[in-house]
N, CA, C and O atoms as a DFTB+ gen file, in Angstrom:
660 C
 N C O
     1  1     107.917     105.923      84.697
     2  2     106.620     105.990      85.347
     3  2     106.783     105.716      86.833
     4  3     107.623     104.922      87.255
     5  1     105.966     106.386      87.597
     6  2     106.015     106.242      89.053
     7  2     104.747     105.573      89.558
     8  3     103.654     105.779      89.031
     9  1     104.929     104.766      90.597
    10  2     103.774     104.185      91.266
    11  2     103.294     105.187      92.309
    12  3     104.072     105.653      93.142
    13  1     102.028     105.509      92.255
    14  2     101.441     106.471      93.182
    15  2     100.861     105.716      94.385
    16  3     100.545     104.530      94.289
    17  1     100.729     106.401      95.489
    18  2     100.148     105.821      96.693
    19  2      98.627     105.755      96.544
    20  3      97.987     106.760      96.236
    21  1      98.053     104.577      96.760
    22  2      96.600     104.437      96.663
    23  2      95.961     104.898      97.972
    24  3      96.339     104.461      99.059
    25  1      94.990     105.786      97.838
    26  2      94.252     106.333      98.964
    27  2      93.256     105.290      99.462
    28  3      92.535     104.678      98.674
    29  1      93.226     105.098     100.776
    30  2      92.391     104.056     101.368
    31  2      91.135     104.653     102.011
    32  3      91.129     105.792     102.478
    33  1      90.080     103.845     102.016
    34  2      88.788     104.185     102.624
    35  2      89.005     104.909     103.956
    36  3      89.811     104.490     104.786
    37  1      88.276     105.989     104.135
    38  2      88.404     106.805     105.332
    39  2      89.087     108.132     105.042
    40  3      88.899     109.103     105.774
    41  1      89.889     108.176     103.961
    42  2      90.543     109.424     103.571
    43  2      89.494     110.348     102.950
    44  3      88.749     109.939     102.060
    45  1      89.442     111.578     103.418
    46  2      88.387     112.510     102.994
    47  2      88.391     112.817     101.498
    48  3      87.344     113.177     100.959
    49  1      89.519     112.691     100.807
    50  2      89.561     112.990      99.373
    51  2      88.627     112.050      98.592
    52  3      88.138     112.410      97.521
    53  1      88.383     110.858      99.127
    54  2      87.496     109.909      98.449
    55  2      86.025     110.324      98.502
    56  3      85.204     109.796      97.752
    57  1      85.695     111.254      99.375
    58  2      84.297     111.685      99.528
    59  2      84.039     113.071      98.961
    60  3      82.932     113.594      99.092
    61  1      85.035     113.670      98.337
    62  2      84.866     115.012      97.775
    63  2      84.550     114.955      96.291
    64  3      85.003     114.057      95.581
    65  1      83.760     115.933      95.824
    66  2      83.549     116.085      94.391
    67  2      84.841     116.678      93.819
    68  3      85.474     117.535      94.437
    69  1      85.209     116.214      92.653
    70  2      86.476     116.607      92.055
    71  2      86.360     117.839      91.167
    72  3      85.266     118.252      90.782
    73  1      87.525     118.417      90.852
    74  2      87.588     119.612      90.007
    75  2      87.802     119.221      88.540
    76  3      88.449     118.220      88.232
    77  1      87.245     120.030      87.657
    78  2      87.372     119.811      86.223
    79  2      88.807     120.025      85.751
    80  3      89.549     120.831      86.312
    81  1      89.178     119.294      84.719
    82  2      90.463     119.472      84.045
    83  2      90.260     120.538      82.972
    84  3      89.360     120.434      82.138
    85  1      91.100     121.553      83.006
    86  2      90.998     122.640      82.029
    87  2      92.242     122.756      81.160
    88  3      92.195     123.325      80.069
    89  1      93.363     122.212      81.652
    90  2      94.629     122.298      80.921
    91  2      95.050     120.895      80.505
    92  3      95.179     119.997      81.338
    93  1      95.259     120.724      79.217
    94  2      95.621     119.425      78.657
    95  2      97.072     119.521      78.171
    96  3      97.336     119.987      77.062
    97  1      97.991     119.079      79.004
    98  2      99.412     119.272      78.711
    99  2     100.227     118.048      79.121
   100  3      99.675     117.004      79.468
   101  1     101.554     118.197      79.074
   102  2     102.455     117.087      79.406
   103  2     102.320     116.670      80.866
   104  3     102.474     115.491      81.186
   105  1     102.036     117.612      81.749
   106  2     101.869     117.258      83.168
   107  2     100.666     116.352      83.354
   108  3     100.734     115.381      84.106
   109  1      99.566     116.656      82.680
   110  2      98.375     115.804      82.748
   111  2      98.699     114.420      82.194
   112  3      98.322     113.404      82.779
   113  1      99.401     114.389      81.062
   114  2      99.766     113.108      80.456
   115  2     100.629     112.281      81.405
   116  3     100.465     111.063      81.480
   117  1     101.533     112.915      82.122
   118  2     102.388     112.210      83.101
   119  2     101.545     111.631      84.231
   120  3     101.757     110.488      84.636
   121  1     100.596     112.401      84.741
   122  2      99.704     111.901      85.796
   123  2      98.944     110.677      85.289
   124  3      98.827     109.680      86.002
   125  1      98.433     110.748      84.075
   126  2      97.674     109.635      83.510
   127  2      98.561     108.400      83.358
   128  3      98.141     107.295      83.699
   129  1      99.771     108.573      82.855
   130  2     100.682     107.427      82.718
   131  2     101.006     106.814      84.080
   132  3     101.070     105.592      84.214
   133  1     101.210     107.661      85.089
   134  2     101.481     107.173      86.446
   135  2     100.253     106.460      87.022
   136  3     100.389     105.475      87.748
   137  1      99.056     106.956      86.698
   138  2      97.837     106.294      87.159
   139  2      97.696     104.910      86.519
   140  3      97.350     103.945      87.201
   141  1      97.961     104.810      85.217
   142  2      97.912     103.493      84.560
   143  2      98.913     102.546      85.227
   144  3      98.581     101.404      85.547
   145  1     100.128     103.026      85.432
   146  2     101.171     102.206      86.052
   147  2     100.732     101.730      87.437
   148  3     100.902     100.559      87.776
   149  1     100.176     102.629      88.225
   150  2      99.703     102.300      89.575
   151  2      98.582     101.272      89.516
   152  3      98.571     100.315      90.291
   153  1      97.647     101.466      88.609
   154  2      96.532     100.531      88.449
   155  2      97.045      99.135      88.106
   156  3      96.602      98.146      88.689
   157  1      97.975      99.058      87.165
   158  2      98.513      97.753      86.775
   159  2      99.289      97.104      87.928
   160  3      99.172      95.900      88.156
   161  1     100.069      97.893      88.642
   162  2     100.837      97.370      89.781
   163  2      99.914      96.789      90.850
   164  3     100.278      95.832      91.534
   165  1      98.724      97.363      90.996
   166  2      97.765      96.928      92.014
   167  2      96.789      95.874      91.471
   168  3      95.861      95.464      92.168
   169  1      97.007      95.440      90.223
   170  2      96.132      94.455      89.578
   171  2      94.683      94.929      89.482
   172  3      93.749      94.145      89.649
   173  1      94.511      96.218      89.212
   174  2      93.181      96.783      89.051
   175  2      92.798      96.890      87.587
   176  3      93.627      96.713      86.694
   177  1      91.512      97.186      87.356
   178  2      91.043      97.404      85.980
   179  2      90.504      98.828      85.802
   180  3      90.057      99.198      84.716
   181  1      90.549      99.615      86.867
   182  2      90.116     101.003      86.800
   183  2      90.713     101.773      87.964
   184  3      90.968     101.208      89.028
   185  1      90.933     103.067      87.758
   186  2      91.472     103.916      88.812
   187  2      91.026     105.352      88.547
   188  3      91.107     105.843      87.421
   189  1      90.557     106.012      89.590
   190  2      90.146     107.416      89.504
   191  2      91.140     108.271      90.287
   192  3      91.750     107.802      91.248
   193  1      91.297     109.512      89.876
   194  2      92.280     110.403      90.500
   195  2      92.151     110.494      92.023
   196  3      93.181     110.511      92.697
   197  1      90.946     110.554      92.606
   198  2      90.882     110.616      94.075
   199  2      91.532     109.405      94.747
   200  3      91.967     109.492      95.896
   201  1      91.599     108.291      94.045
   202  2      92.205     107.090      94.609
   203  2      93.719     107.208      94.744
   204  3      94.355     106.386      95.404
   205  1      94.292     108.226      94.120
   206  2      95.713     108.508      94.305
   207  2      95.891     109.912      94.898
   208  3      96.929     110.551      94.728
   209  1      94.853     110.366      95.593
   210  2      94.931     111.612      96.349
   211  2      94.717     112.887      95.562
   212  3      94.939     113.975      96.092
   213  1      94.291     112.787      94.314
   214  2      94.091     113.974      93.474
   215  2      92.605     114.249      93.288
   216  3      91.866     113.386      92.816
   217  1      92.175     115.421      93.650
   218  2      90.765     115.781      93.532
   219  2      90.491     116.380      92.150
   220  3      90.088     117.536      92.021
   221  1      90.720     115.564      91.133
   222  2      90.567     115.988      89.737
   223  2      89.728     114.975      88.976
   224  3      89.652     113.811      89.370
   225  1      89.101     115.400      87.898
   226  2      88.229     114.527      87.098
   227  2      89.046     113.769      86.045
   228  3      89.076     114.129      84.868
   229  1      89.710     112.705      86.520
   230  2      90.519     111.850      85.646
   231  2      90.229     110.402      86.020
   232  3      90.236     110.045      87.198
   233  1      89.974     109.563      85.006
   234  2      89.877     108.123      85.242
   235  2      90.689     107.392      84.177
   236  3      90.825     107.856      83.044
   237  1      91.222     106.244      84.566
   238  2      91.885     105.350      83.623
   239  2      91.280     103.976      83.822
   240  3      90.879     103.616      84.929
   241  1      91.217     103.205      82.738
   242  2      90.678     101.853      82.862
   243  2      91.214     100.962      81.767
   244  3      91.528     101.408      80.664
   245  1      91.309      99.693      82.102
   246  2      91.723      98.674      81.156
   247  2      91.058      97.382      81.596
   248  3      91.489      96.755      82.563
   249  1      90.010      96.982      80.888
   250  2      89.231      95.805      81.271
   251  2      89.934      94.501      80.894
   252  3      89.435      93.420      81.206
   253  1      91.066      94.589      80.239
   254  2      91.792      93.415      79.738
   255  2      91.004      92.705      78.641
   256  3      91.321      91.572      78.277
   257  1      89.981      93.368      78.119
   258  2      89.177      92.821      77.021
   259  2      89.328      93.698      75.777
   260  3      88.460      93.708      74.904
   261  1      90.433      94.429      75.710
   262  2      90.666      95.318      74.580
   263  2      90.143      96.729      74.792
   264  3      90.207      97.562      73.888
   265  1      89.627      97.000      75.985
   266  2      89.089      98.327      76.302
   267  2      90.046      99.050      77.245
   268  3      90.055      98.787      78.447
   269  1      90.845      99.954      76.705
   270  2      91.788     100.735      77.517
   271  2      91.536     102.204      77.219
   272  3      91.650     102.647      76.076
   273  1      91.190     102.961      78.268
   274  2      90.845     104.367      78.083
   275  2      91.389     105.224      79.222
   276  3      91.505     104.778      80.364
   277  1      91.713     106.454      78.882
   278  2      91.936     107.516      79.856
   279  2      90.913     108.586      79.508
   280  3      90.784     108.981      78.349
   281  1      90.184     109.051      80.522
   282  2      89.149     110.061      80.294
   283  2      89.303     111.188      81.303
   284  3      89.572     110.959      82.482
   285  1      89.127     112.397      80.818
   286  2      89.065     113.547      81.714
   287  2      87.663     114.126      81.643
   288  3      87.024     114.120      80.590
   289  1      87.204     114.616      82.758
   290  2      85.878     115.222      82.877
   291  2      84.751     114.311      82.391
   292  3      83.827     114.786      81.731
   293  1      84.805     113.007      82.701
   294  2      83.741     112.124      82.217
   295  2      82.408     112.410      82.890
   296  3      82.340     112.715      84.081
   297  1      81.354     112.304      82.097
   298  2      79.995     112.486      82.621
   299  2      79.089     111.486      81.913
   300  3      79.032     111.439      80.685
   301  1      78.391     110.696      82.701
   302  2      77.458     109.742      82.127
   303  2      76.194     110.514      81.757
   304  3      75.552     111.129      82.607
   305  1      75.851     110.466      80.457
   306  2      74.737     111.273      79.959
   307  2      73.498     110.442      79.634
   308  3      72.442     110.998      79.330
   309  1      73.618     109.121      79.694
   310  2      72.479     108.245      79.457
   311  2      72.769     106.895      80.084
   312  3      73.902     106.414      80.056
   313  1      71.727     106.282      80.654
   314  2      71.841     104.925      81.172
   315  2      70.644     104.116      80.699
   316  3      69.543     104.644      80.540
   317  1      70.873     102.838      80.479
   318  2      69.792     101.954      80.036
   319  2      68.887     101.607      81.210
   320  3      69.281     101.709      82.372
   321  1      67.684     101.201      80.888
   322  2      66.771     100.723      81.924
   323  2      67.179      99.331      82.388
   324  3      66.928      98.957      83.534
   325  1      67.811      98.557      81.495
   326  2      68.263      97.220      81.852
   327  2      69.424      97.345      82.838
   328  3      70.332      98.158      82.661
   329  1      69.366      96.520      83.875
   330  2      70.410      96.548      84.893
   331  2      71.053      95.178      85.017
   332  3      70.513      94.163      84.576
   333  1      72.222      95.188      85.633
   334  2      72.971      93.962      85.852
   335  2      73.597      94.047      87.238
   336  3      74.036      95.117      87.660
   337  1      73.638      92.936      87.937
   338  2      74.259      92.887      89.260
   339  2      75.531      92.059      89.166
   340  3      75.525      90.936      88.661
   341  1      76.624      92.634      89.661
   342  2      77.909      91.941      89.672
   343  2      78.618      92.225      90.983
   344  3      78.333      93.209      91.665
   345  1      79.538      91.352      91.318
   346  2      80.371      91.545      92.493
   347  2      81.431      92.587      92.154
   348  3      82.111      92.486      91.134
   349  1      81.563      93.591      93.021
   350  2      82.575      94.633      92.814
   351  2      83.499      94.705      94.017
   352  3      83.149      94.322      95.134
   353  1      84.673      95.203      93.748
   354  2      85.652      95.530      94.772
   355  2      86.278      96.850      94.371
   356  3      85.888      97.453      93.372
   357  1      87.250      97.299      95.154
   358  2      87.856      98.598      94.875
   359  2      89.254      98.638      95.475
   360  3      89.468      98.175      96.595
   361  1      90.201      99.190      94.730
   362  2      91.569      99.304      95.229
   363  2      91.644     100.160      96.483
   364  3      92.544      99.973      97.302
   365  1      90.712     101.099      96.647
   366  2      90.711     101.974      97.822
   367  2      89.957     101.379      99.007
   368  3      89.959     101.943     100.101
   369  1      89.316     100.244      98.782
   370  2      88.578      99.565      99.847
   371  2      89.023      98.095      99.834
   372  3      88.244      97.208      99.486
   373  1      90.291      97.847     100.219
   374  2      90.838      96.498     100.095
   375  2      90.088      95.466     100.936
   376  3      89.603      95.753     102.030
   377  1      90.015      94.267     100.386
   378  2      89.407      93.118     101.069
   379  2      87.919      93.273     101.347
   380  3      87.382      92.590     102.219
   381  1      87.252      94.153     100.624
   382  2      85.802      94.303     100.748
   383  2      85.209      94.134      99.350
   384  3      85.663      94.762      98.393
   385  1      84.199      93.286      99.243
   386  2      83.508      93.071      97.984
   387  2      82.022      92.987      98.255
   388  3      81.598      92.744      99.385
   389  1      81.233      93.189      97.217
   390  2      79.795      93.055      97.360
   391  2      79.099      93.219      96.030
   392  3      79.654      93.772      95.081
   393  1      77.868      92.729      95.977
   394  2      77.070      92.833      94.757
   395  2      76.527      94.243      94.587
   396  3      75.950      94.826      95.505
   397  1      76.729      94.774      93.383
   398  2      76.267      96.116      93.045
   399  2      75.444      96.026      91.761
   400  3      75.868      95.410      90.784
   401  1      74.273      96.639      91.774
   402  2      73.422      96.688      90.589
   403  2      73.620      98.033      89.901
   404  3      73.516      99.091      90.522
   405  1      73.906      97.964      88.608
   406  2      74.137      99.178      87.814
   407  2      73.462      98.993      86.450
   408  3      73.157      97.869      86.052
   409  1      73.230     100.104      85.738
   410  2      72.724      99.980      84.371
   411  2      73.677      99.149      83.512
   412  3      74.897      99.255      83.640
   413  1      73.112      98.335      82.651
   414  2      73.898      97.454      81.773
   415  2      74.655      98.249      80.708
   416  3      75.776      97.890      80.346
   417  1      74.047      99.331      80.203
   418  2      74.653     100.133      79.140
   419  2      74.605     101.609      79.514
   420  3      73.703     102.056      80.222
   421  1      75.593     102.357      79.025
   422  2      75.674     103.795      79.309
   423  2      76.185     104.541      78.079
   424  3      76.684     103.942      77.126
   425  1      76.048     105.843      78.126
   426  2      76.720     106.741      77.191
   427  2      77.486     107.734      78.056
   428  3      76.927     108.326      78.979
   429  1      78.751     107.908      77.756
   430  2      79.594     108.812      78.545
   431  2      80.199     109.871      77.630
   432  3      80.630     109.581      76.514
   433  1      80.221     111.092      78.125
   434  2      80.838     112.218      77.421
   435  2      82.084     112.600      78.220
   436  3      82.036     112.661      79.449
   437  1      83.192     112.857      77.534
   438  2      84.448     113.162      78.221
   439  2      85.363     113.972      77.308
   440  3      85.100     114.122      76.115
   441  1      86.425     114.483      77.883
   442  2      87.432     115.184      77.096
   443  2      88.612     114.249      76.870
   444  3      89.073     113.574      77.791
   445  1      89.092     114.221      75.630
   446  2      90.300     113.467      75.315
   447  2      91.455     114.116      76.080
   448  3      91.675     115.320      75.948
   449  1      92.198     113.342      76.879
   450  2      93.251     113.947      77.690
   451  2      94.409     114.527      76.886
   452  3      95.151     115.365      77.399
   453  1      94.577     114.097      75.640
   454  2      95.674     114.631      74.824
   455  2      95.320     115.956      74.170
   456  3      96.163     116.846      74.061
   457  1      94.064     116.085      73.733
   458  2      93.678     117.256      72.937
   459  2      92.654     118.157      73.620
   460  3      92.510     119.323      73.253
   461  1      91.951     117.627      74.604
   462  2      90.867     118.373      75.229
   463  2      89.570     118.267      74.448
   464  3      88.536     118.761      74.896
   465  1      89.611     117.626      73.280
   466  2      88.426     117.475      72.430
   467  2      87.344     116.677      73.161
   468  3      87.619     115.658      73.795
   469  1      86.099     117.171      73.052
   470  2      84.983     116.452      73.662
   471  2      84.614     115.252      72.811
   472  3      84.492     115.347      71.590
   473  1      84.437     114.110      73.487
   474  2      84.068     112.878      72.808
   475  2      82.901     112.253      73.539
   476  3      82.605     112.597      74.683
   477  1      82.247     111.333      72.862
   478  2      81.146     110.610      73.484
   479  2      81.215     109.175      73.002
   480  3      81.518     108.917      71.837
   481  1      80.933     108.245      73.896
   482  2      80.936     106.842      73.509
   483  2      79.901     106.072      74.299
   484  3      79.515     106.462      75.400
   485  1      79.459     104.972      73.716
   486  2      78.550     104.065      74.406
   487  2      79.345     102.880      74.891
   488  3      80.330     102.474      74.274
   489  1      78.903     102.326      76.014
   490  2      79.581     101.165      76.581
   491  2      78.531     100.270      77.222
   492  3      77.479     100.729      77.667
   493  1      78.846      98.985      77.256
   494  2      77.970      98.034      77.932
   495  2      78.832      97.000      78.643
   496  3      80.049      96.957      78.465
   497  1      78.179      96.164      79.454
   498  2      78.889      95.103      80.149
   499  2      79.934      95.620      81.123
   500  3      79.724      96.612      81.821
   501  1      81.070      94.920      81.155
   502  2      82.130      95.259      82.105
   503  2      82.659      96.671      81.892
   504  3      82.924      97.383      82.861
   505  1      82.816      97.085      80.643
   506  2      83.316      98.437      80.368
   507  2      82.385      99.486      80.971
   508  3      82.850     100.427      81.614
   509  1      81.083      99.335      80.771
   510  2      80.116     100.286      81.336
   511  2      80.204     100.289      82.865
   512  3      80.155     101.349      83.488
   513  1      80.333      99.118      83.460
   514  2      80.420      99.001      84.921
   515  2      81.653      99.735      85.455
   516  3      81.563     100.474      86.435
   517  1      82.800      99.529      84.807
   518  2      84.033     100.163      85.283
   519  2      83.930     101.684      85.139
   520  3      84.337     102.416      86.042
   521  1      83.400     102.160      84.036
   522  2      83.236     103.612      83.858
   523  2      82.327     104.173      84.953
   524  3      82.627     105.220      85.525
   525  1      81.226     103.493      85.246
   526  2      80.311     103.962      86.292
   527  2      80.996     103.959      87.660
   528  3      80.861     104.916      88.424
   529  1      81.728     102.889      87.969
   530  2      82.421     102.777      89.258
   531  2      83.423     103.926      89.411
   532  3      83.462     104.593      90.445
   533  1      84.228     104.149      88.372
   534  2      85.264     105.187      88.452
   535  2      84.653     106.593      88.427
   536  3      85.139     107.489      89.116
   537  1      83.607     106.786      87.649
   538  2      82.946     108.096      87.623
   539  2      82.312     108.400      88.980
   540  3      82.309     109.550      89.419
   541  1      81.776     107.377      89.645
   542  2      81.270     107.572      91.010
   543  2      82.348     108.180      91.904
   544  3      82.075     109.086      92.691
   545  1      83.579     107.672      91.774
   546  2      84.686     108.199      92.593
   547  2      84.837     109.708      92.424
   548  3      85.167     110.412      93.379
   549  1      84.597     110.201      91.222
   550  2      84.767     111.635      90.947
   551  2      83.691     112.477      91.629
   552  3      83.810     113.698      91.734
   553  1      82.645     111.805      92.087
   554  2      81.541     112.490      92.773
   555  2      81.466     112.132      94.258
   556  3      80.456     112.381      94.917
   557  1      82.544     111.548      94.771
   558  2      82.593     111.218      96.196
   559  2      81.761     110.010      96.587
   560  3      81.420     109.840      97.758
   561  1      81.433     109.164      95.610
   562  2      80.613     107.975      95.859
   563  2      81.495     106.736      95.727
   564  3      82.279     106.616      94.786
   565  1      81.358     105.822      96.676
   566  2      82.119     104.578      96.644
   567  2      81.179     103.405      96.395
   568  3      79.979     103.504      96.650
   569  1      81.716     102.307      95.902
   570  2      80.869     101.156      95.586
   571  2      80.144     100.649      96.826
   572  3      79.048     100.099      96.714
   573  1      80.735     100.823      98.003
   574  2      80.074     100.351      99.234
   575  2      78.779     101.120      99.496
   576  3      77.914     100.634     100.224
   577  1      78.636     102.298      98.919
   578  2      77.400     103.070      99.066
   579  2      76.244     102.409      98.318
   580  3      75.078     102.670      98.615
   581  1      76.567     101.555      97.352
   582  2      75.558     100.870      96.546
   583  2      75.174      99.498      97.098
   584  3      74.259      98.862      96.576
   585  1      75.856      99.036      98.139
   586  2      75.586      97.710      98.681
   587  2      74.223      97.647      99.358
   588  3      73.706      98.657      99.836
   589  1      73.654      96.459      99.391
   590  2      72.400      96.249     100.118
   591  2      72.659      96.472     101.611
   592  3      73.801      96.399     102.065
   593  1      71.616      96.739     102.355
   594  2      71.774      96.941     103.807
   595  2      72.403      95.712     104.463
   596  3      73.221      95.835     105.375
   597  1      72.019      94.548     103.998
   598  2      72.579      93.300     104.535
   599  2      74.092      93.248     104.294
   600  3      74.857      92.927     105.203
   601  1      74.519      93.565     103.064
   602  2      75.953      93.549     102.748
   603  2      76.706      94.648     103.491
   604  3      77.843      94.441     103.912
   605  1      76.083      95.816     103.655
   606  2      76.726      96.895     104.426
   607  2      76.967      96.451     105.857
   608  3      78.039      96.691     106.413
   609  1      75.977      95.804     106.456
   610  2      76.148      95.316     107.829
   611  2      77.263      94.273     107.910
   612  3      78.049      94.259     108.857
   613  1      77.316      93.399     106.898
   614  2      78.332      92.346     106.878
   615  2      79.747      92.923     106.757
   616  3      80.702      92.324     107.251
   617  1      79.886      94.072     106.110
   618  2      81.202      94.687     105.895
   619  2      81.503      95.812     106.886
   620  3      82.587      96.394     106.847
   621  1      80.569      96.119     107.762
   622  2      80.691      97.287     108.644
   623  2      81.979      97.279     109.465
   624  3      82.652      98.305     109.561
   625  1      82.326      96.153     110.048
   626  2      83.526      96.097     110.900
   627  2      84.790      96.407     110.094
   628  3      85.617      97.209     110.528
   629  1      84.946      95.778     108.922
   630  2      86.123      96.024     108.079
   631  2      86.207      97.501     107.709
   632  3      87.276      98.108     107.787
   633  1      85.066      98.079     107.302
   634  2      85.058      99.483     106.890
   635  2      85.390     100.400     108.055
   636  3      86.120     101.377     107.890
   637  1      84.865     100.093     109.218
   638  2      85.130     100.916     110.401
   639  2      86.625     100.854     110.761
   640  3      87.232     101.876     111.077
   641  1      87.200      99.668     110.710
   642  2      88.627      99.526     111.026
   643  2      89.488     100.249     110.015
   644  3      90.491     100.859     110.386
   645  1      89.118     100.195     108.736
   646  2      89.861     100.878     107.691
   647  2      89.804     102.392     107.861
   648  3      90.802     103.086     107.663
   649  1      88.641     102.893     108.226
   650  2      88.434     104.341     108.339
   651  2      89.226     104.956     109.488
   652  3      89.507     106.155     109.478
   653  1      89.587     104.145     110.476
   654  2      90.295     104.653     111.658
   655  2      91.781     104.794     111.394
   656  3      92.435     105.641     112.002
   657  1      92.327     103.983     110.502
   658  2      93.778     103.958     110.252
   659  2      94.275     105.254     109.680
   660  3      95.469     105.394     109.414
């Protein structure tokens, strides 16, 4: 397994909508294994393909609570009215954190990366949050876009410095 380079805030690939996965083969499996390896090396619990420079609909996650998934073409098809606010960070936005409010529970539809078979699952709590965070990446949305205006102002200097590098 190879460690991939994590794309940092300011790189345009993080703001692009990603392309669908249509071929489910050994190359895709290798990318997924490398993404898991990269995520673990960076002490993360989720990673989306744009975070390693790939404009493709792939996410991997491991909440360390027994929830480990690789998903291709994930789409959130339902969200609960109940919301929860938690502090979030992101491997692509180092040293920046902030409170983000998201639905407490979701239903996500995705393709199994090994077979291409369409699956659907419900998630709540941390698992739902990580899926939402990573799925946002596939649509060019970052967690900092969800911050309150006060938190955005507080992080503005760090984000501006990161974007210039």
